[in-house]
mmCIF file of C-alpha atoms in Angstrom:
data_model
loop_
_atom_site.group_PDB
_atom_site.id
_atom_site.type_symbol
_atom_site.label_atom_id
_atom_site.label_comp_id
_atom_site.label_asym_id
_atom_site.label_seq_id
_atom_site.Cartn_x
_atom_site.Cartn_y
_atom_site.Cartn_z
ATOM 1 C CA MET A 1 -14.877 45.202 -41.394
ATOM 2 C CA PRO A 2 -15.316 47.241 -44.554
ATOM 3 C CA TYR A 3 -17.538 50.256 -44.699
ATOM 4 C CA PHE A 4 -20.330 50.982 -47.140
ATOM 5 C CA ILE A 5 -21.979 54.249 -48.128
ATOM 6 C CA PHE A 6 -25.676 54.060 -48.678
ATOM 7 C CA ARG A 7 -27.450 56.949 -50.447
ATOM 8 C CA GLY A 8 -31.217 56.684 -50.774
ATOM 9 C CA TYR A 9 -33.050 59.072 -53.003
ATOM 10 C CA ASP A 10 -36.619 59.818 -51.914
ATOM 11 C CA VAL A 11 -39.597 59.324 -53.982
ATOM 12 C CA PRO A 12 -40.536 63.101 -54.399
ATOM 13 C CA GLU A 13 -44.318 63.017 -54.279
ATOM 14 C CA THR A 14 -44.677 61.054 -50.913
ATOM 15 C CA SER A 15 -41.329 61.318 -49.049
ATOM 16 C CA ALA A 16 -42.548 63.926 -46.524
ATOM 17 C CA GLN A 17 -45.484 61.882 -45.421
ATOM 18 C CA ILE A 18 -43.573 58.623 -45.229
ATOM 19 C CA ARG A 19 -40.584 60.327 -43.319
ATOM 20 C CA THR A 20 -43.005 61.745 -40.740
ATOM 21 C CA ALA A 21 -44.946 58.414 -40.133
ATOM 22 C CA ILE A 22 -41.895 56.117 -40.219
ATOM 23 C CA ARG A 23 -38.960 58.199 -38.753
ATOM 24 C CA PRO A 24 -39.245 56.968 -35.191
ATOM 25 C CA ASP A 25 -38.975 53.343 -36.289
ATOM 26 C CA HIS A 26 -36.246 54.056 -38.709
ATOM 27 C CA ARG A 27 -34.270 55.867 -35.952
ATOM 28 C CA LEU A 28 -34.651 52.895 -33.576
ATOM 29 C CA TYR A 29 -33.655 50.504 -36.290
ATOM 30 C CA ILE A 30 -30.400 52.293 -37.321
ATOM 31 C CA ARG A 31 -29.268 52.383 -33.671
ATOM 32 C CA GLU A 32 -29.184 48.658 -33.449
ATOM 33 C CA THR A 33 -27.004 45.982 -35.056
ATOM 34 C CA HIS A 34 -28.740 43.714 -37.565
ATOM 35 C CA HIS A 35 -27.206 41.023 -39.709
ATOM 36 C CA GLY A 36 -23.776 41.916 -38.308
ATOM 37 C CA VAL A 37 -24.108 45.520 -39.593
ATOM 38 C CA ARG A 38 -24.173 48.729 -37.705
ATOM 39 C CA ALA A 39 -24.716 52.266 -38.866
ATOM 40 C CA VAL A 40 -21.803 54.362 -37.664
ATOM 41 C CA ALA A 41 -23.038 57.702 -39.168
ATOM 42 C CA GLY A 42 -25.894 59.107 -41.180
ATOM 43 C CA GLY A 43 -28.534 61.703 -41.680
ATOM 44 C CA MET A 44 -30.972 63.243 -44.028
ATOM 45 C CA VAL A 45 -29.790 64.750 -47.390
ATOM 46 C CA VAL A 46 -31.542 68.095 -47.700
ATOM 47 C CA ASP A 47 -32.135 70.763 -50.319
ATOM 48 C CA GLU A 48 -30.070 73.917 -50.500
ATOM 49 C CA SER A 49 -32.420 75.719 -48.078
ATOM 50 C CA GLY A 50 -32.198 72.797 -45.582
ATOM 51 C CA ALA A 51 -35.909 72.766 -45.454
ATOM 52 C CA GLU A 52 -36.793 69.749 -47.496
ATOM 53 C CA ALA A 53 -35.491 66.131 -47.327
ATOM 54 C CA MET A 54 -34.195 64.628 -50.524
ATOM 55 C CA GLY A 55 -32.732 61.359 -49.244
ATOM 56 C CA THR A 56 -30.729 59.612 -46.714
ATOM 57 C CA LEU A 57 -26.967 58.945 -46.219
ATOM 58 C CA LEU A 58 -25.729 56.155 -44.008
ATOM 59 C CA ILE A 59 -22.218 54.866 -43.401
ATOM 60 C CA LEU A 60 -22.442 51.200 -42.509
ATOM 61 C CA ASP A 61 -19.888 48.940 -40.908
ATOM 62 C CA ALA A 62 -20.618 45.605 -42.421
ATOM 63 C CA PRO A 63 -18.949 42.228 -43.116
ATOM 64 C CA ASP A 64 -19.823 42.408 -46.843
ATOM 65 C CA ARG A 65 -22.206 43.959 -49.332
ATOM 66 C CA ASP A 66 -24.867 41.195 -48.946
ATOM 67 C CA ALA A 67 -25.106 41.806 -45.226
ATOM 68 C CA ALA A 68 -25.340 45.483 -45.875
ATOM 69 C CA LEU A 69 -28.145 44.888 -48.329
ATOM 70 C CA ARG A 70 -29.972 42.566 -45.782
ATOM 71 C CA TYR A 71 -29.588 45.424 -43.256
ATOM 72 C CA LEU A 72 -31.063 47.960 -45.608
ATOM 73 C CA GLU A 73 -33.916 45.690 -46.591
ATOM 74 C CA GLY A 74 -34.953 45.650 -42.880
ATOM 75 C CA ASP A 75 -34.908 49.379 -42.408
ATOM 76 C CA PRO A 76 -38.530 50.647 -42.018
ATOM 77 C CA TYR A 77 -37.832 53.419 -44.643
ATOM 78 C CA HIS A 78 -37.220 50.665 -47.123
ATOM 79 C CA GLY A 79 -40.247 48.717 -46.233
ATOM 80 C CA ALA A 80 -42.476 51.893 -46.473
ATOM 81 C CA GLY A 81 -41.226 52.552 -50.025
ATOM 82 C CA LEU A 82 -39.454 55.886 -49.198
ATOM 83 C CA PHE A 83 -36.704 55.462 -51.749
ATOM 84 C CA ALA A 84 -37.168 55.809 -55.392
ATOM 85 C CA ARG A 85 -33.608 54.464 -55.955
ATOM 86 C CA PHE A 86 -30.448 53.927 -53.892
ATOM 87 C CA GLU A 87 -26.701 53.442 -54.247
ATOM 88 C CA LEU A 88 -24.562 51.286 -52.106
ATOM 89 C CA ASP A 89 -20.772 51.513 -52.507
ATOM 90 C CA ARG A 90 -17.732 50.019 -50.549
ATOM 91 C CA TRP A 91 -15.834 52.975 -49.014
ATOM 92 C CA ASP A 92 -12.306 53.277 -47.566
ATOM 93 C CA TRP A 93 -12.763 55.634 -44.549
ATOM 94 C CA GLY A 94 -9.704 57.995 -44.264
ATOM 95 C CA LEU A 95 -10.260 61.326 -42.490
ATOM 96 C CA GLY A 96 -12.152 61.083 -39.197
ATOM 97 C CA ALA A 97 -12.402 57.366 -39.202
ATOM 98 C CA PRO A 98 -13.814 55.932 -35.876
ATOM 99 C CA PRO A 99 -11.401 53.993 -33.680
ATOM 100 C CA VAL A 100 -11.087 50.339 -34.248
ATOM 101 C CA GLU A 101 -13.017 48.405 -31.690
#
C-alpha cells in the first residue's frame, strides 16, 4: 500500500487545552486500524525549545488518499478542532522503511 504524510497545524490559541483533553483518545485511535489505514509513525511537531506543540505529523499506510482522509476525519483531534489546517501527501518511503508485512 502507499504511504501518506499528514501534517496538521494547530490552532494557536486553543491547541494546548485541546491536546490535554483529547490526547488519550487520539493515542488510542492512532494505535488501531480504521478504514484499512494504520499509522506507522508519528508524533508532535514542537517549537525550537521543544516545550510547545505546534502540530502533528503522522505517516499512514493507506490503500488510497480517500481512505487516509476518512481515517483522519475519525481522529479525535480532528473532531475537537485541533487543526487550523493540514496537508496530506503521498510519500515514497526510502530510508528506514518498515518491513513489508
